[in-house]
Every structure is written in C-alpha cells, then in structure tokens.
mmCIF file of C-alpha atoms and ligand atoms in Angstrom:
data_model
loop_
_atom_site.group_PDB
_atom_site.id
_atom_site.type_symbol
_atom_site.label_atom_id
_atom_site.label_comp_id
_atom_site.label_asym_id
_atom_site.label_seq_id
_atom_site.Cartn_x
_atom_site.Cartn_y
_atom_site.Cartn_z
ATOM 1 C CA MET A 1 192.236 -24.414 24.742
ATOM 2 C CA THR A 2 191.474 -23.062 28.200
ATOM 3 C CA ASN A 3 191.677 -25.140 31.334
ATOM 4 C CA SER A 4 187.888 -25.118 31.792
ATOM 5 C CA ARG A 5 187.380 -26.283 28.204
ATOM 6 C CA GLN A 6 189.859 -29.099 28.745
ATOM 7 C CA ILE A 7 188.037 -30.161 31.895
ATOM 8 C CA ARG A 8 184.680 -30.140 30.094
ATOM 9 C CA LEU A 9 186.136 -32.250 27.258
ATOM 10 C CA VAL A 10 187.499 -34.784 29.748
ATOM 11 C CA LEU A 11 184.097 -34.954 31.467
ATOM 12 C CA VAL A 12 182.340 -35.578 28.145
ATOM 13 C CA LEU A 13 184.833 -38.304 27.214
ATOM 14 C CA MET A 14 184.430 -39.908 30.644
ATOM 15 C CA SER A 15 180.644 -39.987 30.342
ATOM 16 C CA LEU A 16 180.902 -41.483 26.844
ATOM 17 C CA SER A 17 183.202 -44.250 28.024
ATOM 18 C CA TRP A 18 180.870 -44.917 30.947
ATOM 19 C CA LEU A 19 177.969 -45.303 28.526
ATOM 20 C CA GLN A 20 179.951 -47.753 26.434
ATOM 21 C CA LEU A 21 180.754 -49.834 29.482
ATOM 22 C CA ALA A 22 177.199 -49.795 30.795
ATOM 23 C CA PRO A 23 175.506 -53.166 30.276
ATOM 24 C CA GLY A 24 173.250 -53.371 27.273
ATOM 25 C CA PHE A 25 174.547 -50.254 25.586
ATOM 26 C CA GLY A 26 176.005 -50.637 22.146
ATOM 27 C CA GLN A 27 177.018 -54.245 22.614
ATOM 28 C CA SER A 28 175.531 -57.462 21.354
ATOM 29 C CA ARG A 29 174.668 -60.185 23.807
ATOM 30 C CA SER A 30 175.729 -62.624 21.108
ATOM 31 C CA ALA A 31 179.308 -63.748 20.865
ATOM 32 C CA SER A 32 178.778 -64.290 17.152
ATOM 33 C CA GLU A 33 178.606 -61.783 14.335
ATOM 34 C CA TRP A 34 175.409 -63.364 13.057
ATOM 35 C CA LEU A 35 171.871 -62.408 13.870
ATOM 36 C CA ALA A 36 169.725 -65.107 15.445
ATOM 37 C CA HIS A 37 167.998 -67.306 12.818
ATOM 38 C CA ASP A 38 170.014 -65.669 10.022
ATOM 39 C CA PRO A 39 169.288 -67.558 6.764
ATOM 40 C CA GLU A 40 172.462 -66.140 5.196
ATOM 41 C CA ARG A 41 174.643 -67.962 7.682
ATOM 42 C CA PRO A 42 176.830 -70.647 6.061
ATOM 43 C CA ARG A 43 175.450 -74.190 6.302
ATOM 44 C CA PRO A 44 177.506 -76.590 8.422
ATOM 45 C CA PRO A 45 179.105 -79.248 6.219
ATOM 46 C CA VAL A 46 177.282 -82.556 5.975
ATOM 47 C CA VAL A 47 179.124 -85.506 7.532
ATOM 48 C CA SER A 48 177.639 -88.996 7.320
ATOM 49 C CA PRO A 49 177.959 -90.717 10.678
ATOM 50 C CA ALA A 50 179.241 -94.279 10.941
ATOM 51 C CA PRO A 51 176.694 -96.907 12.036
ATOM 52 C CA GLN A 52 176.380 -97.157 15.822
ATOM 53 C CA SER A 53 175.356 -100.112 17.934
ATOM 54 C CA LEU A 54 172.019 -99.009 19.389
ATOM 55 C CA PRO A 55 170.529 -98.654 21.873
ATOM 56 C CA VAL A 56 173.424 -97.482 24.049
ATOM 57 C CA ALA A 57 172.976 -99.160 27.435
ATOM 58 C CA PRO A 58 173.079 -96.873 30.478
ATOM 59 C CA PRO A 59 176.142 -97.165 32.725
ATOM 60 C CA GLU A 60 175.775 -98.351 36.303
ATOM 61 C CA ASP A 61 175.401 -94.903 37.865
ATOM 62 C CA ALA A 62 172.868 -93.578 35.348
ATOM 63 C CA VAL A 63 169.414 -92.274 36.189
ATOM 64 C CA VAL A 64 167.197 -94.011 33.619
ATOM 65 C CA LEU A 65 164.475 -91.594 32.552
ATOM 66 C CA PHE A 66 162.850 -93.725 29.862
ATOM 67 C CA ASP A 67 163.522 -97.402 29.148
ATOM 68 C CA GLY A 68 160.627 -97.989 26.791
ATOM 69 C CA THR A 69 158.221 -99.437 29.324
ATOM 70 C CA GLY A 70 156.251 -96.465 30.618
ATOM 71 C CA MET A 71 156.067 -92.789 31.396
ATOM 72 C CA ALA A 72 156.680 -92.934 35.127
ATOM 73 C CA GLY A 73 158.974 -90.066 36.000
ATOM 74 C CA TRP A 74 157.435 -87.742 33.407
ATOM 75 C CA ARG A 75 154.616 -85.240 33.705
ATOM 76 C CA SER A 76 152.861 -82.416 31.921
ATOM 77 C CA GLU A 77 153.742 -78.751 32.358
ATOM 78 C CA GLU A 78 151.012 -78.425 34.971
ATOM 79 C CA GLY A 79 152.266 -81.481 36.860
ATOM 80 C CA GLY A 80 149.576 -83.841 35.527
ATOM 81 C CA PRO A 81 150.051 -87.181 33.766
ATOM 82 C CA ALA A 82 152.545 -87.285 30.901
ATOM 83 C CA PRO A 83 150.641 -86.156 27.797
ATOM 84 C CA TRP A 84 152.648 -88.182 25.263
ATOM 85 C CA LYS A 85 152.087 -91.817 24.271
ATOM 86 C CA VAL A 86 154.290 -94.912 24.395
ATOM 87 C CA GLN A 87 154.362 -97.175 21.364
ATOM 88 C CA ASP A 88 156.818 -99.953 20.426
ATOM 89 C CA GLY A 89 159.229 -98.963 23.192
ATOM 90 C CA ALA A 90 159.336 -95.308 22.214
ATOM 91 C CA MET A 91 157.512 -92.265 23.457
ATOM 92 C CA ILE A 92 155.958 -90.113 20.819
ATOM 93 C CA SER A 93 155.233 -86.447 20.922
ATOM 94 C CA VAL A 94 151.477 -86.017 20.613
ATOM 95 C CA PRO A 95 150.947 -82.850 18.566
ATOM 96 C CA GLU A 96 149.462 -79.976 20.554
ATOM 97 C CA SER A 97 149.693 -81.939 23.827
ATOM 98 C CA GLY A 98 152.383 -79.735 25.309
ATOM 99 C CA TYR A 99 155.932 -80.207 26.518
ATOM 100 C CA LEU A 100 156.989 -83.215 28.569
ATOM 101 C CA TYR A 101 158.879 -82.692 31.841
ATOM 102 C CA THR A 102 160.781 -85.016 34.144
ATOM 103 C CA SER A 103 159.407 -85.233 37.678
ATOM 104 C CA ARG A 104 162.929 -84.932 39.019
ATOM 105 C CA ALA A 105 165.110 -81.877 38.649
ATOM 106 C CA PHE A 106 168.726 -81.904 37.490
ATOM 107 C CA GLY A 107 171.696 -79.544 37.217
ATOM 108 C CA ASP A 108 175.015 -80.641 35.690
ATOM 109 C CA VAL A 109 174.493 -83.799 33.652
ATOM 110 C CA GLN A 110 175.785 -86.145 30.984
ATOM 111 C CA LEU A 111 172.646 -86.949 29.013
ATOM 112 C CA HIS A 112 171.959 -89.650 26.431
ATOM 113 C CA VAL A 113 168.872 -89.383 24.201
ATOM 114 C CA GLU A 114 167.841 -91.419 21.180
ATOM 115 C CA TRP A 115 165.297 -89.912 18.819
ATOM 116 C CA ALA A 116 163.840 -90.449 15.360
ATOM 117 C CA ALA A 117 162.216 -87.959 13.019
ATOM 118 C CA PRO A 118 158.774 -88.973 11.709
ATOM 119 C CA LEU A 119 157.931 -90.916 8.570
ATOM 120 C CA PRO A 120 156.325 -90.182 6.201
ATOM 121 C CA VAL A 121 158.137 -86.891 5.796
ATOM 122 C CA GLU A 122 155.857 -83.905 6.156
ATOM 123 C CA GLY A 123 156.583 -80.211 6.114
ATOM 124 C CA SER A 124 159.825 -78.382 5.517
ATOM 125 C CA SER A 125 162.386 -76.248 7.346
ATOM 126 C CA GLN A 126 161.307 -75.798 10.994
ATOM 127 C CA GLY A 127 158.071 -77.671 10.296
ATOM 128 C CA ARG A 128 159.762 -81.040 9.652
ATOM 129 C CA GLY A 129 160.387 -83.296 12.649
ATOM 130 C CA ASN A 130 160.763 -80.435 15.117
ATOM 131 C CA SER A 131 161.158 -81.150 18.810
ATOM 132 C CA GLY A 132 163.858 -80.292 21.314
ATOM 133 C CA VAL A 133 165.789 -81.416 24.345
ATOM 134 C CA TYR A 134 165.599 -78.692 26.994
ATOM 135 C CA LEU A 135 168.216 -78.847 29.720
ATOM 136 C CA MET A 136 166.758 -77.363 32.891
ATOM 137 C CA SER A 137 163.579 -76.640 30.838
ATOM 138 C CA LYS A 138 165.420 -73.583 29.456
ATOM 139 C CA TYR A 139 168.349 -74.475 27.236
ATOM 140 C CA GLU A 140 167.369 -76.250 24.019
ATOM 141 C CA VAL A 141 169.381 -78.592 21.880
ATOM 142 C CA GLN A 142 167.304 -78.553 18.718
ATOM 143 C CA VAL A 143 165.736 -81.745 17.427
ATOM 144 C CA LEU A 144 164.798 -81.448 13.748
ATOM 145 C CA ASP A 145 164.739 -83.608 10.656
ATOM 146 C CA SER A 146 167.815 -81.961 9.152
ATOM 147 C CA TYR A 147 168.413 -84.704 6.585
ATOM 148 C CA ARG A 148 168.221 -82.870 3.273
ATOM 149 C CA ASN A 149 165.993 -80.261 4.886
ATOM 150 C CA ASP A 150 167.355 -76.737 4.770
ATOM 151 C CA THR A 151 166.622 -74.234 7.505
ATOM 152 C CA TYR A 152 168.455 -71.429 9.270
ATOM 153 C CA PRO A 153 171.630 -73.017 10.700
ATOM 154 C CA ASP A 154 171.102 -72.051 14.348
ATOM 155 C CA GLY A 155 167.791 -73.923 14.156
ATOM 156 C CA GLN A 156 168.924 -77.215 12.632
ATOM 157 C CA ALA A 157 169.470 -80.528 14.425
ATOM 158 C CA GLY A 158 172.341 -80.290 16.904
ATOM 159 C CA ALA A 159 172.062 -76.500 17.215
ATOM 160 C CA VAL A 160 171.888 -74.771 20.558
ATOM 161 C CA TYR A 161 168.699 -73.183 19.354
ATOM 162 C CA GLY A 162 169.091 -69.624 18.143
ATOM 163 C CA GLN A 163 172.669 -69.399 19.400
ATOM 164 C CA TYR A 164 175.071 -71.951 17.935
ATOM 165 C CA PRO A 165 174.678 -73.935 14.689
ATOM 166 C CA PRO A 166 176.190 -77.418 14.909
ATOM 167 C CA LEU A 167 179.797 -77.729 13.744
ATOM 168 C CA VAL A 168 178.601 -80.213 11.124
ATOM 169 C CA ASN A 169 175.305 -81.686 9.985
ATOM 170 C CA ALA A 170 175.515 -85.282 11.268
ATOM 171 C CA SER A 171 171.845 -86.094 10.634
ATOM 172 C CA LEU A 172 170.519 -89.510 9.655
ATOM 173 C CA PRO A 173 167.449 -89.972 7.443
ATOM 174 C CA PRO A 174 164.008 -89.668 9.059
ATOM 175 C CA GLY A 175 162.787 -92.864 10.714
ATOM 176 C CA GLU A 176 166.323 -93.889 11.741
ATOM 177 C CA TRP A 177 167.357 -93.713 15.390
ATOM 178 C CA GLN A 178 169.786 -90.919 16.147
ATOM 179 C CA THR A 179 171.722 -90.179 19.316
ATOM 180 C CA TYR A 180 172.496 -87.079 21.299
ATOM 181 C CA ASP A 181 175.130 -87.245 23.984
ATOM 182 C CA ILE A 182 175.149 -83.970 25.838
ATOM 183 C CA VAL A 183 177.423 -82.665 28.564
ATOM 184 C CA PHE A 184 175.728 -79.769 30.280
ATOM 185 C CA ARG A 185 177.092 -77.443 32.930
ATOM 186 C CA ARG A 186 174.426 -75.234 34.404
ATOM 187 C CA PRO A 187 174.867 -71.488 34.852
ATOM 188 C CA ARG A 188 176.113 -70.397 38.265
ATOM 189 C CA PHE A 189 174.613 -67.453 40.076
ATOM 190 C CA HIS A 190 175.900 -65.330 42.922
ATOM 191 C CA ARG A 191 173.780 -65.219 46.041
ATOM 192 C CA ASP A 192 172.417 -61.842 44.997
ATOM 193 C CA GLY A 193 171.166 -63.387 41.728
ATOM 194 C CA ARG A 194 173.831 -62.004 39.398
ATOM 195 C CA LEU A 195 175.317 -64.416 36.883
ATOM 196 C CA ALA A 196 178.628 -65.895 38.023
ATOM 197 C CA SER A 197 179.274 -68.137 35.004
ATOM 198 C CA PRO A 198 177.147 -69.044 31.963
ATOM 199 C CA ALA A 199 175.783 -72.468 31.029
ATOM 200 C CA ARG A 200 178.067 -74.578 28.856
ATOM 201 C CA MET A 201 177.201 -77.367 26.476
ATOM 202 C CA THR A 202 179.003 -80.083 24.542
ATOM 203 C CA VAL A 203 176.903 -82.121 22.115
ATOM 204 C CA ILE A 204 177.781 -85.277 20.194
ATOM 205 C CA HIS A 205 175.275 -86.165 17.464
ATOM 206 C CA ASN A 206 175.411 -89.727 16.133
ATOM 207 C CA GLY A 207 178.966 -90.040 17.476
ATOM 208 C CA ILE A 208 180.141 -86.740 15.947
ATOM 209 C CA LEU A 209 181.025 -83.608 17.903
ATOM 210 C CA VAL A 210 178.634 -80.792 16.986
ATOM 211 C CA GLN A 211 178.944 -78.439 19.997
ATOM 212 C CA ASP A 212 182.312 -77.992 21.670
ATOM 213 C CA ASN A 213 181.826 -76.654 25.194
ATOM 214 C CA VAL A 214 179.956 -73.563 23.972
ATOM 215 C CA GLU A 215 178.923 -70.833 26.410
ATOM 216 C CA LEU A 216 175.246 -69.957 26.206
ATOM 217 C CA TRP A 217 174.424 -66.288 26.552
ATOM 218 C CA GLY A 218 171.042 -66.961 28.107
ATOM 219 C CA PRO A 219 167.988 -69.202 27.788
ATOM 220 C CA THR A 220 167.216 -70.254 24.215
ATOM 221 C CA GLY A 221 164.051 -69.251 22.397
ATOM 222 C CA TRP A 222 162.431 -68.316 19.113
ATOM 223 C CA LEU A 223 163.120 -64.634 18.412
ATOM 224 C CA GLN A 224 164.302 -64.323 22.003
ATOM 225 C CA HIS A 225 167.525 -62.825 23.200
ATOM 226 C CA ALA A 226 166.800 -63.015 26.880
ATOM 227 C CA PRO A 227 169.631 -62.562 29.361
ATOM 228 C CA TYR A 228 170.079 -64.933 32.259
ATOM 229 C CA THR A 229 167.803 -64.505 35.204
ATOM 230 C CA TYR A 230 168.367 -66.282 38.466
ATOM 231 C CA HIS A 231 166.951 -69.804 38.671
ATOM 232 C CA PRO A 232 167.406 -72.808 40.972
ATOM 233 C CA ASP A 233 170.413 -75.124 40.694
ATOM 234 C CA ARG A 234 168.180 -77.977 39.551
ATOM 235 C CA LEU A 235 165.230 -77.915 37.164
ATOM 236 C CA PRO A 236 163.406 -80.615 35.163
ATOM 237 C CA LEU A 237 164.590 -81.823 31.792
ATOM 238 C CA ALA A 238 161.949 -81.138 29.122
ATOM 239 C CA LEU A 239 161.151 -82.416 25.639
ATOM 240 C CA GLN A 240 159.430 -80.124 23.179
ATOM 241 C CA ASP A 241 156.075 -80.643 21.513
ATOM 242 C CA HIS A 242 156.402 -78.663 18.291
ATOM 243 C CA GLY A 243 153.451 -80.331 16.589
ATOM 244 C CA ASN A 244 155.443 -83.154 14.934
ATOM 245 C CA PRO A 245 155.279 -86.821 16.054
ATOM 246 C CA VAL A 246 158.987 -87.175 16.897
ATOM 247 C CA ARG A 247 159.875 -90.398 18.759
ATOM 248 C CA PHE A 248 162.234 -90.736 21.732
ATOM 249 C CA ARG A 249 163.698 -93.780 23.485
ATOM 250 C CA ASN A 250 166.479 -94.873 25.824
ATOM 251 C CA ILE A 251 166.870 -91.615 27.744
ATOM 252 C CA TRP A 252 169.301 -91.642 30.642
ATOM 253 C CA LEU A 253 171.639 -89.276 32.360
ATOM 254 C CA ARG A 254 174.463 -89.207 34.822
ATOM 255 C CA GLU A 255 174.457 -86.465 37.400
ATOM 256 C CA LEU A 256 177.879 -84.840 37.315
ATOM 257 C CA PRO A 257 179.692 -83.743 40.441
ATOM 258 C CA GLU A 258 179.733 -79.991 40.612
ATOM 259 C CA HIS A 259 183.186 -78.509 40.690
ATOM 260 C CA ALA A 260 183.692 -77.210 44.193
ATOM 261 C CA GLU A 261 185.197 -73.731 44.427
ATOM 262 C CA PRO A 262 188.089 -73.619 44.982
ATOM 263 C CA GLY A 263 189.192 -76.840 43.325
ATOM 264 C CA PRO A 264 189.798 -80.193 44.970
ATOM 265 C CA VAL A 265 192.204 -80.060 47.878
ATOM 266 C CA ARG A 266 195.577 -81.505 46.955
ATOM 267 C CA LYS A 267 197.609 -83.200 49.609
ATOM 268 C CA PRO A 268 200.630 -80.971 50.208
ATOM 269 C CA ALA A 269 203.955 -82.460 49.097
ATOM 270 C CA PRO A 270 206.386 -83.369 51.894
ATOM 271 C CA PRO A 271 208.833 -80.510 52.497
ATOM 272 C CA ALA A 272 212.019 -80.284 50.508
ATOM 273 C CA ILE A 273 215.381 -79.763 52.194
ATOM 274 C CA SER A 274 218.453 -78.010 50.908
ATOM 275 C CA LEU A 275 221.682 -79.960 50.320
ATOM 276 C CA ALA A 276 225.013 -78.346 49.503
ATOM 277 C CA PRO A 277 226.354 -78.938 45.961
ATOM 278 C CA ALA A 278 229.309 -80.853 47.473
ATOM 279 C CA VAL A 279 226.833 -83.330 49.000
ATOM 280 C CA LEU A 280 224.717 -83.493 45.836
ATOM 281 C CA GLN A 281 227.857 -84.242 43.791
ATOM 282 C CA ARG A 282 228.075 -87.659 45.523
ATOM 283 C CA TYR A 283 224.841 -88.764 43.795
ATOM 284 C CA ALA A 284 225.980 -87.846 40.290
ATOM 285 C CA GLY A 285 226.782 -90.923 38.241
ATOM 286 C CA ARG A 286 225.422 -93.848 36.287
ATOM 287 C CA TYR A 287 223.024 -96.434 37.664
ATOM 288 C CA ARG A 288 221.423 -99.520 36.096
ATOM 289 C CA THR A 289 218.451 -101.814 36.687
ATOM 290 C CA PRO A 290 218.915 -105.643 36.578
ATOM 291 C CA ASP A 291 217.329 -105.654 33.101
ATOM 292 C CA GLY A 292 219.784 -103.078 31.781
ATOM 293 C CA ASN A 293 217.928 -99.753 31.903
ATOM 294 C CA GLU A 294 220.348 -96.935 32.623
ATOM 295 C CA TYR A 295 219.723 -93.956 34.906
ATOM 296 C CA VAL A 296 222.101 -90.988 34.702
ATOM 297 C CA ILE A 297 222.108 -88.459 37.545
ATOM 298 C CA SER A 298 224.000 -85.204 37.061
ATOM 299 C CA LEU A 299 224.533 -81.998 39.001
ATOM 300 C CA HIS A 300 223.335 -78.714 37.485
ATOM 301 C CA GLY A 301 224.280 -75.762 39.693
ATOM 302 C CA ASP A 302 222.493 -76.364 42.983
ATOM 303 C CA HIS A 303 220.288 -79.285 41.982
ATOM 304 C CA LEU A 304 220.351 -82.794 40.569
ATOM 305 C CA ARG A 305 218.664 -84.031 37.438
ATOM 306 C CA ALA A 306 217.914 -87.586 36.408
ATOM 307 C CA PHE A 307 217.813 -88.907 32.860
ATOM 308 C CA PHE A 308 216.236 -92.293 32.173
ATOM 309 C CA TYR A 309 213.836 -94.131 29.875
ATOM 310 C CA ARG A 310 214.502 -91.457 27.217
ATOM 311 C CA GLN A 311 212.416 -88.930 29.149
ATOM 312 C CA PRO A 312 213.474 -85.292 29.277
ATOM 313 C CA GLU A 313 215.679 -84.696 32.315
ATOM 314 C CA ILE A 314 213.734 -84.454 35.569
ATOM 315 C CA GLU A 315 214.811 -82.442 38.601
ATOM 316 C CA LEU A 316 215.373 -84.376 41.829
ATOM 317 C CA VAL A 317 214.079 -82.664 44.975
ATOM 318 C CA PRO A 318 215.792 -83.818 48.200
ATOM 319 C CA ARG A 319 213.643 -84.604 51.225
ATOM 320 C CA SER A 320 216.532 -86.205 53.110
ATOM 321 C CA GLU A 321 219.934 -87.593 52.147
ATOM 322 C CA ARG A 322 218.183 -90.907 51.402
ATOM 323 C CA GLU A 323 214.992 -89.696 49.697
ATOM 324 C CA PHE A 324 214.628 -87.586 46.532
ATOM 325 C CA ALA A 325 211.339 -86.866 44.778
ATOM 326 C CA LEU A 326 210.981 -86.409 41.012
ATOM 327 C CA ARG A 327 209.689 -82.832 40.840
ATOM 328 C CA TRP A 328 205.898 -82.430 40.354
ATOM 329 C CA THR A 329 205.360 -86.160 40.830
ATOM 330 C CA ALA A 330 204.743 -88.674 43.602
ATOM 331 C CA ALA A 331 207.630 -90.850 42.316
ATOM 332 C CA ARG A 332 210.748 -91.117 44.533
ATOM 333 C CA LEU A 333 214.306 -92.400 44.553
ATOM 334 C CA LEU A 334 215.214 -94.061 47.887
ATOM 335 C CA PHE A 335 219.023 -94.251 48.099
ATOM 336 C CA ASP A 336 221.275 -96.775 49.833
ATOM 337 C CA LEU A 337 224.336 -94.959 51.214
ATOM 338 C CA ASP A 338 227.696 -96.441 52.185
ATOM 339 C CA GLY A 339 229.648 -95.448 55.316
ATOM 340 C CA GLU A 340 230.870 -92.223 53.668
ATOM 341 C CA GLY A 341 227.397 -91.189 52.550
ATOM 342 C CA ARG A 342 228.051 -92.172 48.922
ATOM 343 C CA PRO A 343 225.075 -93.778 47.109
ATOM 344 C CA THR A 344 225.500 -97.417 46.062
ATOM 345 C CA GLY A 345 222.089 -97.584 44.412
ATOM 346 C CA PHE A 346 218.454 -96.737 44.955
ATOM 347 C CA ILE A 347 214.923 -98.008 44.774
ATOM 348 C CA PHE A 348 212.867 -96.219 42.097
ATOM 349 C CA GLU A 349 209.359 -96.103 43.527
ATOM 350 C CA ILE A 350 206.338 -95.136 41.420
ATOM 351 C CA GLY A 351 202.782 -96.059 42.288
ATOM 352 C CA GLY A 352 203.010 -99.506 43.875
ATOM 353 C CA ASP A 353 206.034 -100.386 41.729
ATOM 354 C CA ARG A 354 209.576 -100.597 43.253
ATOM 355 C CA ARG A 355 212.563 -101.089 40.979
ATOM 356 C CA PRO A 356 216.086 -101.704 42.372
ATOM 357 C CA VAL A 357 218.768 -99.694 40.585
ATOM 358 C CA LYS A 358 222.524 -100.241 41.246
ATOM 359 C CA ARG A 359 225.388 -97.831 40.773
ATOM 360 C CA VAL A 360 227.713 -98.819 37.931
ATOM 361 C CA ASP A 361 230.395 -96.097 37.837
HETATM 362 MG MG1 LIG B 1 162.655 -77.331 18.657
#
C-alpha cells in the first residue's frame, strides 16, 4: 500500500468514526433494547400489595394540592377554571374536558397521589381507567386500571410512559384507592440550553417500589421519542384526561431542596500534627471505662490505632499531645498526661457524650 493510499484510508476511517459519534446517528435514544410500546416485552410480575392505612396525611412542610374540598389551585390548560368535578371528596376526570394543571409550578418534588380506577369496568388495554400524573406537565407516570388488564408494559400503571415498565404490577382492583409516591428530580440544563443531566424518577405504587431512580431520556408521549428541549426549572403538575372517569384525592407534595453544585460545604477538620513514633509509643496500652469496656491503643509504624467496642481498628490522628481525633469522624480522645507526658487516661468524646477512660496497664 502506498503512503497516499494509507492516508486516504485513515481519512475514511476518521470520517466514519466521526459519523458514529455524531448525535442521532446510528444510536438509540432509549437505554433499553425494547421498542416503545412493544407488546412482546415481558410483563412485570404481579405482586399484591399489603393493605395501607389511607388516606396518608401530608407532613408539616407539604404543599397540599387537593384535600377533597375544592379545586382552588387547579386550572385548565388555557388558565381557566378547573374543568374537572369534585364529588365525595375526590376530583374526577371529566371525559373530553382536557388536562388539569396546578396554578403553581414545581421542580424537584416528593409527590403523594391517591387515585382509583372507575367502576363499572369499561374498555380494555389503554382504554381502561387511563389517566396520568405529569411531573412538570411533561413527564408522565401512567395511571391505568392494570388489574387483570393486559397492555404493553411501558404503558401500564406505574410505568414511566413509553420508557420504563414498572418493576412489578402492584395494582389494586378498580374502585379501590391506590397510592403513588413519587420522587422526581427535574432535568438540568446549561445556560445555553443544552441538557446537563436528565430527569430522574422513583415511584412507589401501593407501598411497592416500581421505578428505581430511572433516568428519563426525554419528555414522555404516545409514539413520541422526543429529546429534551430547554424548559424552565419549575412547571405545573398536570393530571391527564384520557376520556375515563378516574378519581383522584389527597394530593400533596414536598418541594425538595435542589442539590447545590458543588455539594454542601463541609467544615474543614482541624489540622493534624505529626508526632514522632517515640512519643506515640507512650499512648500505646490498655484503658478501661468505669463500666468495664476496654480500649486498646497500639502503635503501627508512624501512627496509633484504637480498638474498642468490637469495631475494626480506627486510626488516631493527633492534633496535639492531648487531643487525638478518630480518623474521618468528629469523635476525639482528650488525654490526661502525667509529668513525663505519659497518658493516665482520656475522655472519649462523641456527639454530646463524654466517657472517662482510665489507663490499666
Ligand atoms: Mg395516561
């Protein structure tokens, strides 16, 4: 092969590898091997949930979105009055009325929703008790009567619609109140609109984990495989009108603190000092608390280790000749020294607790 041929071959290979790396070329947006709405996909196993004590009362810091008394805080898609009706403490999807949106917008949340599929049972597959809980109006946790009602797995109750089937089918019979507890982390975007990190979702259905911190690859939708596009940090929560009179009650959420980047600032540990092995050797020995717990301190090369309460040995980090920290912790040993600098005992300090420990060897 001539040099020019070799160069041309390298150029062709380089352009091919560039094409393979280019976004959207030859790669699926889905993390799964399955096509969206694939009816061949294995059905999640059925697990009967244990009875729960309902309704689940909102904690002190919750934003109560629906307590059974009215539709304040909800509106139509156009911003008009809420188009659903309230009956017996529940709000009911009015077929063909449109989606329901919260007036307030939310980002990262812990969300509690109780819902019940309609009785009498009508329809089948996606036509039976279909609704949905849309985080940020874009990311749907499917609501469906999935009790003895087969459908494609990424569209059954507890699915992140079109993306992730639930881990198990934890559905209760239609007419019975069911719970969703959802932890949602919104997608993050760079200032120029590019995605920084995808949305993540954990879902517990009737007390059973059905989504385990899954990463969404974009907004959910029927036959849609849309990538993320930039959107605000907070958007309304929405409930779907899919033409079935699904009931909802006791809806509340807790707004979660967003993780600051970088992480929380940790108070720096006080500086360690260096003590010569001959000095450290003075601390080696056996010590005992008044109630008989033994502490053994021993020298290993250039550092001390303590053994007590059947814990693995812990390194002692000197801050002075009187104060040693247990490495990685805020616990300390505060030594009493005699005239020759030899320890006669110490105070073991952890949290607000101070335990006197005397030397016994
Ligand atoms: Mg739906």
